[in-house]
Amino acid sequence: MTGERTIHDPFDSADGDRARQTVMRLLAATGGAAGDFAGEVVAGRRQPYELLAHGPVLDEFVQEARGWWQVIDALPAEDRRRLAAEAWTSLERQVGELATMDVDAVVAELEGLSAVAQDQPAPSRPPRDDEDDDWSERSYLEPL
């Protein structure tokens, strides 16, 4: 099997553990269903692997993933191939960055932004004609 590259899991290391903890702390600081769940993980009452079994969090992730798939599908084929080829290297780099991030400073910044956002009135949106038809496609967090 010449030419094959052994793939090393970047999360299976001390940096990976720090990166996972950083992600949970950052997610906890953002609020919402995923943030509330991450706060439970940070407090030691839940385990990260339970995240996708938690209905409200799963709904939130599925909704967000739909948007990402639309962005990816809109890219030219050449760009998608390049991104796929660079994905593992990018993941390893991001794990390293998360492991060395000053998470306390970033959490403080997120909490500050959250406080400012709570002081702002919620933006209104025009009613949609199909309001009743797509209720199952919306996140429960989306304002009515």
mmCIF file of N, CA and C in Angstrom:
data_model
loop_
_atom_site.group_PDB
_atom_site.id
_atom_site.type_symbol
_atom_site.label_atom_id
_atom_site.label_comp_id
_atom_site.label_asym_id
_atom_site.label_seq_id
_atom_site.Cartn_x
_atom_site.Cartn_y
_atom_site.Cartn_z
ATOM 1 N N MET A 1 0.831 -1.178 0.000
ATOM 2 C CA MET A 1 0.000 0.000 0.000
ATOM 3 C C MET A 1 0.881 1.249 0.000
ATOM 4 N N THR A 2 1.665 1.406 -0.987
ATOM 5 C CA THR A 2 2.524 2.577 -1.074
ATOM 6 C C THR A 2 1.707 3.781 -1.470
ATOM 7 N N GLY A 3 2.145 4.923 -0.976
ATOM 8 C CA GLY A 3 1.470 6.163 -1.307
ATOM 9 C C GLY A 3 0.278 6.494 -0.421
ATOM 10 N N GLU A 4 -0.157 5.555 0.419
ATOM 11 C CA GLU A 4 -1.285 5.845 1.299
ATOM 12 C C GLU A 4 -0.791 6.608 2.511
ATOM 13 N N ARG A 5 -1.590 7.550 2.935
ATOM 14 C CA ARG A 5 -1.255 8.355 4.094
ATOM 15 C C ARG A 5 -2.100 7.892 5.273
ATOM 16 N N THR A 6 -1.440 7.665 6.390
ATOM 17 C CA THR A 6 -2.169 7.305 7.602
ATOM 18 C C THR A 6 -2.774 8.579 8.172
ATOM 19 N N ILE A 7 -4.057 8.521 8.410
ATOM 20 C CA ILE A 7 -4.738 9.699 8.940
ATOM 21 C C ILE A 7 -4.743 9.620 10.453
ATOM 22 N N HIS A 8 -4.257 10.664 11.057
ATOM 23 C CA HIS A 8 -4.185 10.789 12.504
ATOM 24 C C HIS A 8 -5.340 11.688 12.954
ATOM 25 N N ASP A 9 -6.096 11.244 13.943
ATOM 26 C CA ASP A 9 -7.219 12.012 14.470
ATOM 27 C C ASP A 9 -6.681 13.163 15.312
ATOM 28 N N PRO A 10 -6.857 14.412 14.865
ATOM 29 C CA PRO A 10 -6.308 15.540 15.611
ATOM 30 C C PRO A 10 -6.950 15.733 16.982
ATOM 31 N N PHE A 11 -8.112 15.132 17.196
ATOM 32 C CA PHE A 11 -8.753 15.255 18.509
ATOM 33 C C PHE A 11 -8.236 14.217 19.501
ATOM 34 N N ASP A 12 -7.478 13.236 19.015
ATOM 35 C CA ASP A 12 -6.937 12.176 19.867
ATOM 36 C C ASP A 12 -5.554 12.578 20.366
ATOM 37 N N SER A 13 -5.507 13.702 21.099
ATOM 38 C CA SER A 13 -4.248 14.241 21.599
ATOM 39 C C SER A 13 -4.558 15.253 22.702
ATOM 40 N N ALA A 14 -3.515 15.725 23.360
ATOM 41 C CA ALA A 14 -3.705 16.753 24.391
ATOM 42 C C ALA A 14 -4.265 18.027 23.761
ATOM 43 N N ASP A 15 -3.764 18.393 22.565
ATOM 44 C CA ASP A 15 -4.313 19.565 21.866
ATOM 45 C C ASP A 15 -5.781 19.345 21.528
ATOM 46 N N GLY A 16 -6.125 18.136 21.139
ATOM 47 C CA GLY A 16 -7.508 17.825 20.810
ATOM 48 C C GLY A 16 -8.419 17.975 22.013
ATOM 49 N N ASP A 17 -7.957 17.535 23.177
ATOM 50 C CA ASP A 17 -8.745 17.699 24.401
ATOM 51 C C ASP A 17 -8.943 19.173 24.729
ATOM 52 N N ARG A 18 -7.851 19.964 24.622
ATOM 53 C CA ARG A 18 -7.961 21.407 24.878
ATOM 54 C C ARG A 18 -8.891 22.066 23.857
ATOM 55 N N ALA A 19 -8.787 21.658 22.596
ATOM 56 C CA ALA A 19 -9.648 22.232 21.555
ATOM 57 C C ALA A 19 -11.111 21.915 21.847
ATOM 58 N N ARG A 20 -11.400 20.688 22.245
ATOM 59 C CA ARG A 20 -12.776 20.281 22.566
ATOM 60 C C ARG A 20 -13.313 21.116 23.737
ATOM 61 N N GLN A 21 -12.491 21.307 24.771
ATOM 62 C CA GLN A 21 -12.909 22.120 25.916
ATOM 63 C C GLN A 21 -13.147 23.571 25.499
ATOM 64 N N THR A 22 -12.281 24.082 24.630
ATOM 65 C CA THR A 22 -12.432 25.455 24.138
ATOM 66 C C THR A 22 -13.738 25.605 23.375
ATOM 67 N N VAL A 23 -14.030 24.658 22.498
ATOM 68 C CA VAL A 23 -15.267 24.722 21.712
ATOM 69 C C VAL A 23 -16.476 24.724 22.639
ATOM 70 N N MET A 24 -16.467 23.879 23.653
ATOM 71 C CA MET A 24 -17.609 23.820 24.572
ATOM 72 C C MET A 24 -17.762 25.132 25.341
ATOM 73 N N ARG A 25 -16.654 25.716 25.765
ATOM 74 C CA ARG A 25 -16.742 27.000 26.486
ATOM 75 C C ARG A 25 -17.248 28.108 25.575
ATOM 76 N N LEU A 26 -16.772 28.120 24.324
ATOM 77 C CA LEU A 26 -17.227 29.144 23.380
ATOM 78 C C LEU A 26 -18.703 28.958 23.056
ATOM 79 N N LEU A 27 -19.097 27.729 22.838
ATOM 80 C CA LEU A 27 -20.490 27.429 22.539
ATOM 81 C C LEU A 27 -21.378 27.798 23.723
ATOM 82 N N ALA A 28 -20.935 27.512 24.934
ATOM 83 C CA ALA A 28 -21.707 27.855 26.128
ATOM 84 C C ALA A 28 -21.912 29.364 26.240
ATOM 85 N N ALA A 29 -20.932 30.141 25.784
ATOM 86 C CA ALA A 29 -21.026 31.597 25.874
ATOM 87 C C ALA A 29 -21.969 32.194 24.834
ATOM 88 N N THR A 30 -22.373 31.416 23.837
ATOM 89 C CA THR A 30 -23.220 31.955 22.768
ATOM 90 C C THR A 30 -24.700 31.825 23.050
ATOM 91 N N GLY A 31 -25.099 30.977 23.997
ATOM 92 C CA GLY A 31 -26.513 30.813 24.315
ATOM 93 C C GLY A 31 -27.213 29.908 23.327
ATOM 94 N N GLY A 32 -28.519 29.914 23.343
ATOM 95 C CA GLY A 32 -29.308 29.040 22.482
ATOM 96 C C GLY A 32 -29.281 27.624 23.005
ATOM 97 N N ALA A 33 -29.935 26.731 22.293
ATOM 98 C CA ALA A 33 -30.020 25.340 22.735
ATOM 99 C C ALA A 33 -28.640 24.697 22.815
ATOM 100 N N ALA A 34 -27.814 24.905 21.810
ATOM 101 C CA ALA A 34 -26.477 24.315 21.816
ATOM 102 C C ALA A 34 -25.622 24.931 22.919
ATOM 103 N N GLY A 35 -25.756 26.225 23.119
ATOM 104 C CA GLY A 35 -25.001 26.890 24.174
ATOM 105 C C GLY A 35 -25.405 26.421 25.561
ATOM 106 N N ASP A 36 -26.704 26.237 25.761
ATOM 107 C CA ASP A 36 -27.179 25.733 27.051
ATOM 108 C C ASP A 36 -26.648 24.323 27.305
ATOM 109 N N PHE A 37 -26.678 23.496 26.259
ATOM 110 C CA PHE A 37 -26.169 22.132 26.399
ATOM 111 C C PHE A 37 -24.672 22.157 26.692
ATOM 112 N N ALA A 38 -23.928 22.994 25.965
ATOM 113 C CA ALA A 38 -22.478 23.086 26.178
ATOM 114 C C ALA A 38 -22.177 23.550 27.599
ATOM 115 N N GLY A 39 -23.000 24.429 28.136
ATOM 116 C CA GLY A 39 -22.825 24.856 29.524
ATOM 117 C C GLY A 39 -22.952 23.687 30.486
ATOM 118 N N GLU A 40 -23.864 22.761 30.175
ATOM 119 C CA GLU A 40 -24.013 21.549 30.986
ATOM 120 C C GLU A 40 -22.763 20.665 30.874
ATOM 121 N N VAL A 41 -22.168 20.608 29.675
ATOM 122 C CA VAL A 41 -20.935 19.836 29.482
ATOM 123 C C VAL A 41 -19.802 20.473 30.276
ATOM 124 N N VAL A 42 -19.670 21.788 30.178
ATOM 125 C CA VAL A 42 -18.606 22.506 30.897
ATOM 126 C C VAL A 42 -18.753 22.304 32.404
ATOM 127 N N ALA A 43 -20.007 22.277 32.881
ATOM 128 C CA ALA A 43 -20.267 22.083 34.314
ATOM 129 C C ALA A 43 -20.085 20.633 34.746
ATOM 130 N N GLY A 44 -19.897 19.724 33.778
ATOM 131 C CA GLY A 44 -19.676 18.316 34.113
ATOM 132 C C GLY A 44 -20.945 17.497 34.277
ATOM 133 N N ARG A 45 -22.107 18.076 33.927
ATOM 134 C CA ARG A 45 -23.360 17.341 34.084
ATOM 135 C C ARG A 45 -23.752 16.541 32.840
ATOM 136 N N ARG A 46 -23.148 16.822 31.692
ATOM 137 C CA ARG A 46 -23.414 16.101 30.447
ATOM 138 C C ARG A 46 -22.081 15.776 29.782
ATOM 139 N N GLN A 47 -22.123 14.874 28.810
ATOM 140 C CA GLN A 47 -20.935 14.490 28.042
ATOM 141 C C GLN A 47 -21.079 15.019 26.614
ATOM 142 N N PRO A 48 -19.982 15.432 25.989
ATOM 143 C CA PRO A 48 -20.070 15.983 24.632
ATOM 144 C C PRO A 48 -20.752 15.053 23.633
ATOM 145 N N TYR A 49 -20.538 13.742 23.754
ATOM 146 C CA TYR A 49 -21.121 12.818 22.786
ATOM 147 C C TYR A 49 -22.653 12.816 22.847
ATOM 148 N N GLU A 50 -23.239 13.315 23.933
ATOM 149 C CA GLU A 50 -24.694 13.373 24.073
ATOM 150 C C GLU A 50 -25.297 14.528 23.266
ATOM 151 N N LEU A 51 -24.451 15.406 22.778
ATOM 152 C CA LEU A 51 -24.910 16.625 22.116
ATOM 153 C C LEU A 51 -25.888 16.355 20.979
ATOM 154 N N LEU A 52 -25.544 15.438 20.097
ATOM 155 C CA LEU A 52 -26.397 15.198 18.942
ATOM 156 C C LEU A 52 -27.610 14.327 19.242
ATOM 157 N N ALA A 53 -27.707 13.812 20.455
ATOM 158 C CA ALA A 53 -28.894 13.067 20.855
ATOM 159 C C ALA A 53 -29.903 13.988 21.541
ATOM 160 N N HIS A 54 -29.536 15.234 21.746
ATOM 161 C CA HIS A 54 -30.386 16.214 22.417
ATOM 162 C C HIS A 54 -31.224 16.921 21.359
ATOM 163 N N GLY A 55 -32.521 16.631 21.300
ATOM 164 C CA GLY A 55 -33.412 17.100 20.241
ATOM 165 C C GLY A 55 -33.290 18.561 19.849
ATOM 166 N N PRO A 56 -33.430 19.510 20.787
ATOM 167 C CA PRO A 56 -33.353 20.917 20.395
ATOM 168 C C PRO A 56 -32.005 21.289 19.764
ATOM 169 N N VAL A 57 -30.930 20.704 20.259
ATOM 170 C CA VAL A 57 -29.604 20.987 19.709
ATOM 171 C C VAL A 57 -29.493 20.397 18.311
ATOM 172 N N LEU A 58 -29.976 19.184 18.154
ATOM 173 C CA LEU A 58 -29.934 18.543 16.839
ATOM 174 C C LEU A 58 -30.717 19.368 15.825
ATOM 175 N N ASP A 59 -31.887 19.843 16.200
ATOM 176 C CA ASP A 59 -32.679 20.687 15.297
ATOM 177 C C ASP A 59 -31.909 21.934 14.889
ATOM 178 N N GLU A 60 -31.236 22.550 15.855
ATOM 179 C CA GLU A 60 -30.452 23.757 15.586
ATOM 180 C C GLU A 60 -29.313 23.455 14.604
ATOM 181 N N PHE A 61 -28.604 22.345 14.821
ATOM 182 C CA PHE A 61 -27.500 21.979 13.933
ATOM 183 C C PHE A 61 -27.984 21.620 12.536
ATOM 184 N N VAL A 62 -29.100 20.908 12.449
ATOM 185 C CA VAL A 62 -29.626 20.529 11.137
ATOM 186 C C VAL A 62 -29.996 21.779 10.347
ATOM 187 N N GLN A 63 -30.623 22.722 10.987
ATOM 188 C CA GLN A 63 -31.009 23.972 10.320
ATOM 189 C C GLN A 63 -29.771 24.706 9.817
ATOM 190 N N GLU A 64 -28.754 24.793 10.650
ATOM 191 C CA GLU A 64 -27.524 25.475 10.249
ATOM 192 C C GLU A 64 -26.810 24.714 9.136
ATOM 193 N N ALA A 65 -26.815 23.386 9.206
ATOM 194 C CA ALA A 65 -26.150 22.573 8.183
ATOM 195 C C ALA A 65 -26.795 22.763 6.818
ATOM 196 N N ARG A 66 -28.101 22.948 6.781
ATOM 197 C CA ARG A 66 -28.777 23.186 5.505
ATOM 198 C C ARG A 66 -28.206 24.418 4.821
ATOM 199 N N GLY A 67 -27.976 25.457 5.598
ATOM 200 C CA GLY A 67 -27.402 26.680 5.035
ATOM 201 C C GLY A 67 -25.999 26.450 4.494
ATOM 202 N N TRP A 68 -25.192 25.680 5.234
ATOM 203 C CA TRP A 68 -23.831 25.392 4.769
ATOM 204 C C TRP A 68 -23.847 24.558 3.497
ATOM 205 N N TRP A 69 -24.758 23.576 3.399
ATOM 206 C CA TRP A 69 -24.834 22.769 2.182
ATOM 207 C C TRP A 69 -25.187 23.630 0.985
ATOM 208 N N GLN A 70 -26.058 24.616 1.182
ATOM 209 C CA GLN A 70 -26.411 25.509 0.077
ATOM 210 C C GLN A 70 -25.197 26.314 -0.376
ATOM 211 N N VAL A 71 -24.401 26.768 0.572
ATOM 212 C CA VAL A 71 -23.186 27.517 0.231
ATOM 213 C C VAL A 71 -22.212 26.614 -0.528
ATOM 214 N N ILE A 72 -22.001 25.414 -0.024
ATOM 215 C CA ILE A 72 -21.068 24.472 -0.658
ATOM 216 C C ILE A 72 -21.555 24.090 -2.055
ATOM 217 N N ASP A 73 -22.845 23.811 -2.190
ATOM 218 C CA ASP A 73 -23.390 23.435 -3.492
ATOM 219 C C ASP A 73 -23.267 24.555 -4.518
ATOM 220 N N ALA A 74 -23.259 25.798 -4.056
ATOM 221 C CA ALA A 74 -23.166 26.939 -4.973
ATOM 222 C C ALA A 74 -21.741 27.166 -5.485
ATOM 223 N N LEU A 75 -20.753 26.540 -4.840
ATOM 224 C CA LEU A 75 -19.363 26.711 -5.274
ATOM 225 C C LEU A 75 -19.101 25.971 -6.580
ATOM 226 N N PRO A 76 -18.189 26.499 -7.385
ATOM 227 C CA PRO A 76 -17.785 25.751 -8.586
ATOM 228 C C PRO A 76 -17.131 24.422 -8.188
ATOM 229 N N ALA A 77 -17.249 23.417 -9.054
ATOM 230 C CA ALA A 77 -16.727 22.073 -8.776
ATOM 231 C C ALA A 77 -15.240 22.112 -8.426
ATOM 232 N N GLU A 78 -14.479 22.935 -9.100
ATOM 233 C CA GLU A 78 -13.031 23.020 -8.834
ATOM 234 C C GLU A 78 -12.767 23.479 -7.398
ATOM 235 N N ASP A 79 -13.526 24.465 -6.936
ATOM 236 C CA ASP A 79 -13.370 24.946 -5.558
ATOM 237 C C ASP A 79 -13.759 23.864 -4.552
ATOM 238 N N ARG A 80 -14.832 23.114 -4.832
ATOM 239 C CA ARG A 80 -15.234 22.031 -3.924
ATOM 240 C C ARG A 80 -14.151 20.966 -3.841
ATOM 241 N N ARG A 81 -13.536 20.608 -4.974
ATOM 242 C CA ARG A 81 -12.455 19.609 -4.961
ATOM 243 C C ARG A 81 -11.256 20.114 -4.157
ATOM 244 N N ARG A 82 -10.905 21.387 -4.343
ATOM 245 C CA ARG A 82 -9.768 21.954 -3.617
ATOM 246 C C ARG A 82 -10.047 21.959 -2.113
ATOM 247 N N LEU A 83 -11.242 22.380 -1.723
ATOM 248 C CA LEU A 83 -11.599 22.397 -0.299
ATOM 249 C C LEU A 83 -11.587 20.991 0.293
ATOM 250 N N ALA A 84 -12.084 20.020 -0.450
ATOM 251 C CA ALA A 84 -12.088 18.636 0.030
ATOM 252 C C ALA A 84 -10.656 18.131 0.212
ATOM 253 N N ALA A 85 -9.776 18.470 -0.711
ATOM 254 C CA ALA A 85 -8.383 18.018 -0.623
ATOM 255 C C ALA A 85 -7.661 18.651 0.562
ATOM 256 N N GLU A 86 -8.053 19.863 0.927
ATOM 257 C CA GLU A 86 -7.396 20.585 2.018
ATOM 258 C C GLU A 86 -8.107 20.414 3.361
ATOM 259 N N ALA A 87 -9.209 19.684 3.394
ATOM 260 C CA ALA A 87 -10.051 19.614 4.591
ATOM 261 C C ALA A 87 -9.313 19.072 5.809
ATOM 262 N N TRP A 88 -8.564 17.975 5.649
ATOM 263 C CA TRP A 88 -7.917 17.373 6.810
ATOM 264 C C TRP A 88 -6.834 18.286 7.379
ATOM 265 N N THR A 89 -6.037 18.884 6.497
ATOM 266 C CA THR A 89 -4.997 19.816 6.937
ATOM 267 C C THR A 89 -5.629 21.013 7.635
ATOM 268 N N SER A 90 -6.740 21.486 7.099
ATOM 269 C CA SER A 90 -7.441 22.614 7.706
ATOM 270 C C SER A 90 -7.968 22.243 9.094
ATOM 271 N N LEU A 91 -8.518 21.037 9.237
ATOM 272 C CA LEU A 91 -9.010 20.581 10.536
ATOM 273 C C LEU A 91 -7.872 20.512 11.552
ATOM 274 N N GLU A 92 -6.737 19.953 11.155
ATOM 275 C CA GLU A 92 -5.588 19.876 12.060
ATOM 276 C C GLU A 92 -5.138 21.269 12.500
ATOM 277 N N ARG A 93 -5.103 22.224 11.553
ATOM 278 C CA ARG A 93 -4.708 23.596 11.872
ATOM 279 C C ARG A 93 -5.699 24.221 12.849
ATOM 280 N N GLN A 94 -6.998 24.018 12.603
ATOM 281 C CA GLN A 94 -8.018 24.609 13.461
ATOM 282 C C GLN A 94 -7.975 24.024 14.872
ATOM 283 N N VAL A 95 -7.718 22.727 14.990
ATOM 284 C CA VAL A 95 -7.587 22.115 16.313
ATOM 285 C C VAL A 95 -6.414 22.757 17.054
ATOM 286 N N GLY A 96 -5.305 22.955 16.372
ATOM 287 C CA GLY A 96 -4.150 23.616 16.983
ATOM 288 C C GLY A 96 -4.463 25.035 17.424
ATOM 289 N N GLU A 97 -5.181 25.770 16.588
ATOM 290 C CA GLU A 97 -5.557 27.139 16.943
ATOM 291 C C GLU A 97 -6.496 27.168 18.144
ATOM 292 N N LEU A 98 -7.461 26.264 18.168
ATOM 293 C CA LEU A 98 -8.386 26.205 19.300
ATOM 294 C C LEU A 98 -7.661 25.822 20.589
ATOM 295 N N ALA A 99 -6.693 24.923 20.477
ATOM 296 C CA ALA A 99 -5.961 24.460 21.660
ATOM 297 C C ALA A 99 -5.128 25.572 22.279
ATOM 298 N N THR A 100 -4.696 26.546 21.482
ATOM 299 C CA THR A 100 -3.822 27.610 21.991
ATOM 300 C C THR A 100 -4.546 28.945 22.146
ATOM 301 N N MET A 101 -5.830 28.968 21.888
ATOM 302 C CA MET A 101 -6.611 30.198 21.970
ATOM 303 C C MET A 101 -6.727 30.678 23.414
ATOM 304 N N ASP A 102 -6.730 32.000 23.588
ATOM 305 C CA ASP A 102 -7.002 32.591 24.901
ATOM 306 C C ASP A 102 -8.520 32.582 25.083
ATOM 307 N N VAL A 103 -9.026 31.445 25.520
ATOM 308 C CA VAL A 103 -10.471 31.239 25.569
ATOM 309 C C VAL A 103 -11.147 32.195 26.545
ATOM 310 N N ASP A 104 -10.497 32.554 27.642
ATOM 311 C CA ASP A 104 -11.111 33.476 28.599
ATOM 312 C C ASP A 104 -11.403 34.825 27.949
ATOM 313 N N ALA A 105 -10.472 35.323 27.146
ATOM 314 C CA ALA A 105 -10.668 36.610 26.469
ATOM 315 C C ALA A 105 -11.797 36.524 25.444
ATOM 316 N N VAL A 106 -11.844 35.444 24.709
ATOM 317 C CA VAL A 106 -12.881 35.293 23.683
ATOM 318 C C VAL A 106 -14.251 35.120 24.330
ATOM 319 N N VAL A 107 -14.335 34.345 25.411
ATOM 320 C CA VAL A 107 -15.610 34.170 26.121
ATOM 321 C C VAL A 107 -16.082 35.526 26.652
ATOM 322 N N ALA A 108 -15.187 36.329 27.209
ATOM 323 C CA ALA A 108 -15.565 37.653 27.710
ATOM 324 C C ALA A 108 -16.097 38.522 26.568
ATOM 325 N N GLU A 109 -15.458 38.445 25.398
ATOM 326 C CA GLU A 109 -15.920 39.211 24.251
ATOM 327 C C GLU A 109 -17.305 38.741 23.793
ATOM 328 N N LEU A 110 -17.508 37.428 23.741
ATOM 329 C CA LEU A 110 -18.815 36.891 23.347
ATOM 330 C C LEU A 110 -19.905 37.309 24.326
ATOM 331 N N GLU A 111 -19.598 37.255 25.614
ATOM 332 C CA GLU A 111 -20.583 37.655 26.619
ATOM 333 C C GLU A 111 -20.909 39.137 26.498
ATOM 334 N N GLY A 112 -19.896 39.951 26.178
ATOM 335 C CA GLY A 112 -20.132 41.373 25.958
ATOM 336 C C GLY A 112 -21.016 41.619 24.750
ATOM 337 N N LEU A 113 -20.750 40.897 23.665
ATOM 338 C CA LEU A 113 -21.578 41.023 22.464
ATOM 339 C C LEU A 113 -23.003 40.559 22.734
ATOM 340 N N SER A 114 -23.144 39.504 23.518
ATOM 341 C CA SER A 114 -24.464 38.990 23.856
ATOM 342 C C SER A 114 -25.249 40.021 24.655
ATOM 343 N N ALA A 115 -24.591 40.690 25.595
ATOM 344 C CA ALA A 115 -25.264 41.710 26.400
ATOM 345 C C ALA A 115 -25.721 42.869 25.524
ATOM 346 N N VAL A 116 -24.890 43.270 24.560
ATOM 347 C CA VAL A 116 -25.267 44.348 23.643
ATOM 348 C C VAL A 116 -26.449 43.913 22.783
ATOM 349 N N ALA A 117 -26.413 42.687 22.291
ATOM 350 C CA ALA A 117 -27.493 42.178 21.439
ATOM 351 C C ALA A 117 -28.816 42.108 22.197
ATOM 352 N N GLN A 118 -28.766 41.787 23.483
ATOM 353 C CA GLN A 118 -29.987 41.700 24.275
ATOM 354 C C GLN A 118 -30.606 43.068 24.503
ATOM 355 N N ASP A 119 -29.769 44.117 24.473
ATOM 356 C CA ASP A 119 -30.272 45.477 24.647
ATOM 357 C C ASP A 119 -30.913 46.022 23.376
ATOM 358 N N GLN A 120 -30.648 45.408 22.230
ATOM 359 C CA GLN A 120 -31.186 45.851 20.944
ATOM 360 C C GLN A 120 -32.563 45.232 20.717
ATOM 361 N N PRO A 121 -33.491 45.997 20.131
ATOM 362 C CA PRO A 121 -34.790 45.392 19.808
ATOM 363 C C PRO A 121 -34.615 44.345 18.705
ATOM 364 N N ALA A 122 -35.410 43.302 18.774
ATOM 365 C CA ALA A 122 -35.333 42.232 17.770
ATOM 366 C C ALA A 122 -35.754 42.785 16.413
ATOM 367 N N PRO A 123 -35.019 42.433 15.359
ATOM 368 C CA PRO A 123 -35.412 42.920 14.030
ATOM 369 C C PRO A 123 -36.723 42.278 13.599
ATOM 370 N N SER A 124 -37.532 43.076 12.949
ATOM 371 C CA SER A 124 -38.794 42.514 12.466
ATOM 372 C C SER A 124 -38.584 42.021 11.042
ATOM 373 N N ARG A 125 -39.380 41.063 10.662
ATOM 374 C CA ARG A 125 -39.290 40.552 9.297
ATOM 375 C C ARG A 125 -40.682 40.565 8.708
ATOM 376 N N PRO A 126 -40.757 40.774 7.423
ATOM 377 C CA PRO A 126 -42.083 40.785 6.799
ATOM 378 C C PRO A 126 -42.703 39.389 6.846
ATOM 379 N N PRO A 127 -44.017 39.302 6.964
ATOM 380 C CA PRO A 127 -44.659 37.978 6.978
ATOM 381 C C PRO A 127 -44.471 37.297 5.623
ATOM 382 N N ARG A 128 -44.350 35.991 5.668
ATOM 383 C CA ARG A 128 -44.205 35.212 4.438
ATOM 384 C C ARG A 128 -45.549 34.615 4.069
ATOM 385 N N ASP A 129 -45.775 34.472 2.773
ATOM 386 C CA ASP A 129 -47.037 33.898 2.298
ATOM 387 C C ASP A 129 -47.210 32.452 2.731
ATOM 388 N N ASP A 130 -46.099 31.726 2.839
ATOM 389 C CA ASP A 130 -46.168 30.300 3.157
ATOM 390 C C ASP A 130 -45.916 30.023 4.635
ATOM 391 N N GLU A 131 -46.235 30.976 5.475
ATOM 392 C CA GLU A 131 -45.950 30.895 6.909
ATOM 393 C C GLU A 131 -46.417 29.592 7.549
ATOM 394 N N ASP A 132 -47.601 29.126 7.223
ATOM 395 C CA ASP A 132 -48.131 27.919 7.840
ATOM 396 C C ASP A 132 -47.606 26.641 7.198
ATOM 397 N N ASP A 133 -47.111 26.748 5.976
ATOM 398 C CA ASP A 133 -46.701 25.560 5.235
ATOM 399 C C ASP A 133 -45.340 25.014 5.636
ATOM 400 N N ASP A 134 -44.466 25.875 6.154
ATOM 401 C CA ASP A 134 -43.099 25.408 6.378
ATOM 402 C C ASP A 134 -42.719 25.370 7.859
ATOM 403 N N TRP A 135 -43.675 25.227 8.731
ATOM 404 C CA TRP A 135 -43.377 25.232 10.155
ATOM 405 C C TRP A 135 -42.391 24.146 10.541
ATOM 406 N N SER A 136 -42.421 23.009 9.874
ATOM 407 C CA SER A 136 -41.533 21.907 10.242
ATOM 408 C C SER A 136 -40.100 22.142 9.770
ATOM 409 N N GLU A 137 -39.898 23.086 8.875
ATOM 410 C CA GLU A 137 -38.560 23.370 8.354
ATOM 411 C C GLU A 137 -37.829 24.411 9.190
ATOM 412 N N ARG A 138 -38.520 25.102 10.094
ATOM 413 C CA ARG A 138 -37.901 26.186 10.853
ATOM 414 C C ARG A 138 -37.372 25.678 12.189
ATOM 415 N N SER A 139 -36.318 26.321 12.630
ATOM 416 C CA SER A 139 -35.811 26.067 13.973
ATOM 417 C C SER A 139 -36.805 26.630 14.965
ATOM 418 N N TYR A 140 -36.932 25.996 16.097
ATOM 419 C CA TYR A 140 -37.837 26.531 17.103
ATOM 420 C C TYR A 140 -37.310 27.841 17.664
ATOM 421 N N LEU A 141 -36.043 28.166 17.387
ATOM 422 C CA LEU A 141 -35.459 29.419 17.869
ATOM 423 C C LEU A 141 -35.782 30.594 16.960
ATOM 424 N N GLU A 142 -36.238 30.313 15.733
ATOM 425 C CA GLU A 142 -36.536 31.384 14.789
ATOM 426 C C GLU A 142 -37.773 32.133 15.258
ATOM 427 N N PRO A 143 -37.696 33.478 15.293
ATOM 428 C CA PRO A 143 -38.867 34.237 15.743
ATOM 429 C C PRO A 143 -40.009 34.102 14.745
ATOM 430 N N LEU A 144 -41.209 34.152 15.267
ATOM 431 C CA LEU A 144 -42.402 34.048 14.411
ATOM 432 C C LEU A 144 -42.724 35.361 13.769
#
